[in-house]
Short mmCIF file of C-alpha atoms in Angstrom, two decimals:
data_model
loop_
_atom_site.label_atom_id
_atom_site.label_comp_id
_atom_site.label_asym_id
_atom_site.label_seq_id
_atom_site.Cartn_x
_atom_site.Cartn_y
_atom_site.Cartn_z
CA UNK A 149 23.75 4.73 20.87
CA UNK A 150 21.08 2.76 19.03
CA UNK A 151 20.54 5.69 16.70
CA UNK A 152 24.22 5.81 15.88
CA UNK A 153 24.58 2.09 15.20
CA UNK A 154 21.46 2.34 13.12
CA UNK A 155 22.97 5.17 11.09
CA UNK A 156 26.17 3.12 10.53
CA UNK A 157 24.21 0.25 9.53
CA UNK A 158 22.29 2.33 6.84
CA UNK A 159 25.47 3.95 5.68
CA UNK A 160 26.70 0.44 4.84
CA UNK A 161 23.63 -0.53 2.90
CA UNK A 162 24.61 1.01 -0.62
CA UNK A 163 27.87 -0.54 -0.55
CA UNK A 164 25.88 -3.71 -0.37
CA UNK A 165 24.47 -2.68 -3.73
CA UNK A 166 27.57 -2.97 -5.75
CA UNK A 167 26.98 -6.83 -5.95
CA UNK A 168 23.50 -6.82 -7.39
CA UNK A 169 20.87 -9.36 -6.21
CA UNK A 170 19.46 -11.73 -8.95
CA UNK A 171 17.12 -9.70 -11.23
CA UNK A 172 18.44 -6.16 -9.97
CA UNK A 173 20.31 -3.64 -12.07
CA UNK A 174 22.71 -1.21 -10.30
CA UNK A 175 24.04 1.92 -11.75
CA UNK A 176 26.58 3.99 -9.67
CA UNK A 177 27.09 7.58 -10.46
CA UNK A 178 28.98 10.49 -9.31
CA UNK A 179 25.90 12.50 -9.06
CA UNK A 180 24.78 13.81 -5.73
CA UNK A 181 21.43 12.26 -4.32
CA UNK A 182 19.27 15.09 -4.88
CA UNK A 183 20.66 15.44 -8.47
CA UNK A 184 19.99 11.70 -9.27
CA UNK A 185 16.59 11.91 -7.60
CA UNK A 186 15.81 14.77 -9.96
CA UNK A 187 17.37 13.37 -13.10
CA UNK A 188 15.67 10.03 -12.56
CA UNK A 189 12.28 11.68 -12.37
CA UNK A 190 13.00 13.61 -15.50
CA UNK A 191 14.33 10.47 -17.22
CA UNK A 192 10.94 8.56 -16.29
CA UNK A 193 9.00 11.36 -18.16
CA UNK A 194 11.47 11.62 -21.21
CA UNK A 195 11.00 7.92 -21.57
CA UNK A 196 6.91 7.77 -21.83
CA UNK A 197 6.38 6.69 -18.15
CA UNK A 198 5.02 8.39 -15.28
CA UNK A 199 6.09 8.80 -11.62
CA UNK A 200 3.28 7.25 -9.97
CA UNK A 201 4.55 6.81 -6.49
CA UNK A 202 7.42 7.92 -4.38
CA UNK A 203 8.21 7.26 -0.86
CA UNK A 204 11.29 7.32 1.46
CA UNK A 205 12.31 7.58 4.97
CA UNK A 206 14.73 10.31 5.03
CA UNK A 207 12.62 13.25 5.43
CA UNK A 208 10.60 11.62 8.06
CA UNK A 209 13.45 10.43 9.95
CA UNK A 210 15.17 13.99 9.93
CA UNK A 211 11.89 15.25 11.27
CA UNK A 212 12.37 12.92 14.12
CA UNK A 213 15.96 13.97 14.60
CA UNK A 214 17.43 11.05 12.98
CA UNK A 215 19.89 11.53 10.13
CA UNK A 216 20.19 8.93 7.44
CA UNK A 217 21.46 8.86 3.87
CA UNK A 218 19.02 9.78 1.17
CA UNK A 219 16.76 7.12 0.26
CA UNK A 220 13.83 7.07 -2.17
CA UNK A 221 11.71 4.76 -4.14
CA UNK A 222 10.10 6.17 -7.20
CA UNK A 223 7.27 4.03 -8.97
CA UNK A 224 6.99 4.46 -12.57
CA UNK A 225 4.36 2.99 -15.17
CA UNK A 226 1.77 4.32 -17.46
CA UNK A 227 -1.81 3.56 -18.24
CA UNK A 228 -0.80 1.84 -21.55
CA UNK A 229 1.36 -0.75 -19.93
CA UNK A 230 -1.43 -1.11 -17.26
CA UNK A 231 -4.15 -1.88 -19.46
CA UNK A 232 -1.68 -4.28 -21.57
CA UNK A 233 -0.74 -6.13 -18.49
CA UNK A 234 -4.35 -6.54 -17.26
CA UNK A 235 -5.21 -8.17 -20.43
CA UNK A 236 -2.63 -10.77 -19.73
CA UNK A 237 -2.83 -11.25 -16.04
CA UNK A 238 -4.92 -9.39 -13.49
CA UNK A 239 -2.61 -10.96 -10.85
CA UNK A 240 0.53 -9.36 -12.50
CA UNK A 241 -0.90 -5.86 -11.98
CA UNK A 242 -0.11 -5.85 -8.12
CA UNK A 243 3.50 -5.14 -9.65
CA UNK A 244 2.65 -1.83 -10.92
CA UNK A 245 4.20 0.60 -10.54
CA UNK A 246 7.71 -0.85 -11.00
CA UNK A 247 10.14 0.97 -8.88
CA UNK A 248 13.39 2.73 -9.05
CA UNK A 249 15.56 3.07 -5.89
CA UNK A 250 17.82 5.91 -5.32
CA UNK A 251 20.32 5.75 -2.41
CA UNK A 252 22.88 8.10 -1.23
CA UNK A 253 26.37 6.80 -0.98
CA UNK A 254 28.78 7.56 2.08
CA UNK A 255 30.96 9.53 -0.16
CA UNK A 256 28.23 11.88 -1.43
CA UNK A 257 27.38 10.22 -4.64
CA UNK A 258 24.36 8.09 -5.37
CA UNK A 259 23.15 4.99 -6.82
CA UNK A 260 20.25 4.30 -8.98
CA UNK A 261 18.86 0.55 -8.70
CA UNK A 262 15.83 -1.50 -9.63
CA UNK A 263 14.38 -4.92 -10.10
CA UNK A 264 14.30 -5.41 -13.89
CA UNK A 265 10.65 -5.62 -15.12
CA UNK A 266 11.16 -9.16 -16.44
CA UNK A 267 12.35 -10.14 -13.11
CA UNK A 268 9.21 -8.51 -11.40
CA UNK A 269 6.70 -10.18 -13.71
CA UNK A 270 8.52 -13.53 -13.96
CA UNK A 271 6.34 -15.12 -11.36
CA UNK A 272 3.40 -14.50 -13.67
CA UNK A 273 4.84 -15.76 -16.85
CA UNK A 274 2.72 -18.85 -17.07
CA UNK A 275 -0.44 -16.99 -16.70
CA UNK A 276 0.24 -14.11 -18.75
CA UNK A 277 2.28 -16.02 -21.43
CA UNK A 278 4.14 -14.68 -24.31
CA UNK A 279 2.27 -11.07 -24.40
CA UNK A 280 3.23 -10.57 -20.71
CA UNK A 281 6.93 -11.45 -21.61
CA UNK A 282 6.78 -8.95 -24.31
CA UNK A 283 5.63 -6.36 -22.24
CA UNK A 284 8.31 -7.14 -19.48
CA UNK A 285 10.78 -7.01 -22.34
CA UNK A 286 9.61 -3.48 -23.37
CA UNK A 287 9.67 -2.29 -19.98
CA UNK A 288 13.21 -3.60 -19.32
CA UNK A 289 14.35 -1.44 -22.26
CA UNK A 290 12.67 1.65 -21.03
CA UNK A 291 14.02 1.05 -17.60
CA UNK A 292 17.41 0.74 -18.82
CA UNK A 293 16.89 3.90 -20.87
CA UNK A 294 15.75 5.80 -17.73
CA UNK A 295 18.74 4.63 -15.97
CA UNK A 296 21.31 5.67 -18.59
CA UNK A 297 19.65 9.07 -19.07
CA UNK A 298 19.41 9.57 -15.28
CA UNK A 299 22.93 8.52 -14.25
CA UNK A 300 24.93 10.27 -17.27
#
């Protein structure tokens, strides 16, 4: 019974993403989960970033006999941004890579979400100053471009 209630709870999570949390960008699409994952990775590369990390519970849960909706976090960044961020704030580098979040919806579609880079780097604004804010703005534009490419 616990596994069923857990699955039902997890199925409801993507619906909550329709009202984004502060600092989040949420992009719904008619694409399937697998298609959106592939298109997000392609869009990351197309926009001059690199998939640095990827992690999600879906496959590991399935290996344990638990079926949950598709769920993957894709960390994206590149070395140019890493060097530039470090020049402004060593502490801010803990936030890299910045992550995209692909979730499968109950109706078979998928959603792409992410915290905007300006939101992610906001706690370091005083330390990193205007140069860090400029980097965050550049990354906001890149992440928006990735999202538009991936969901369309």
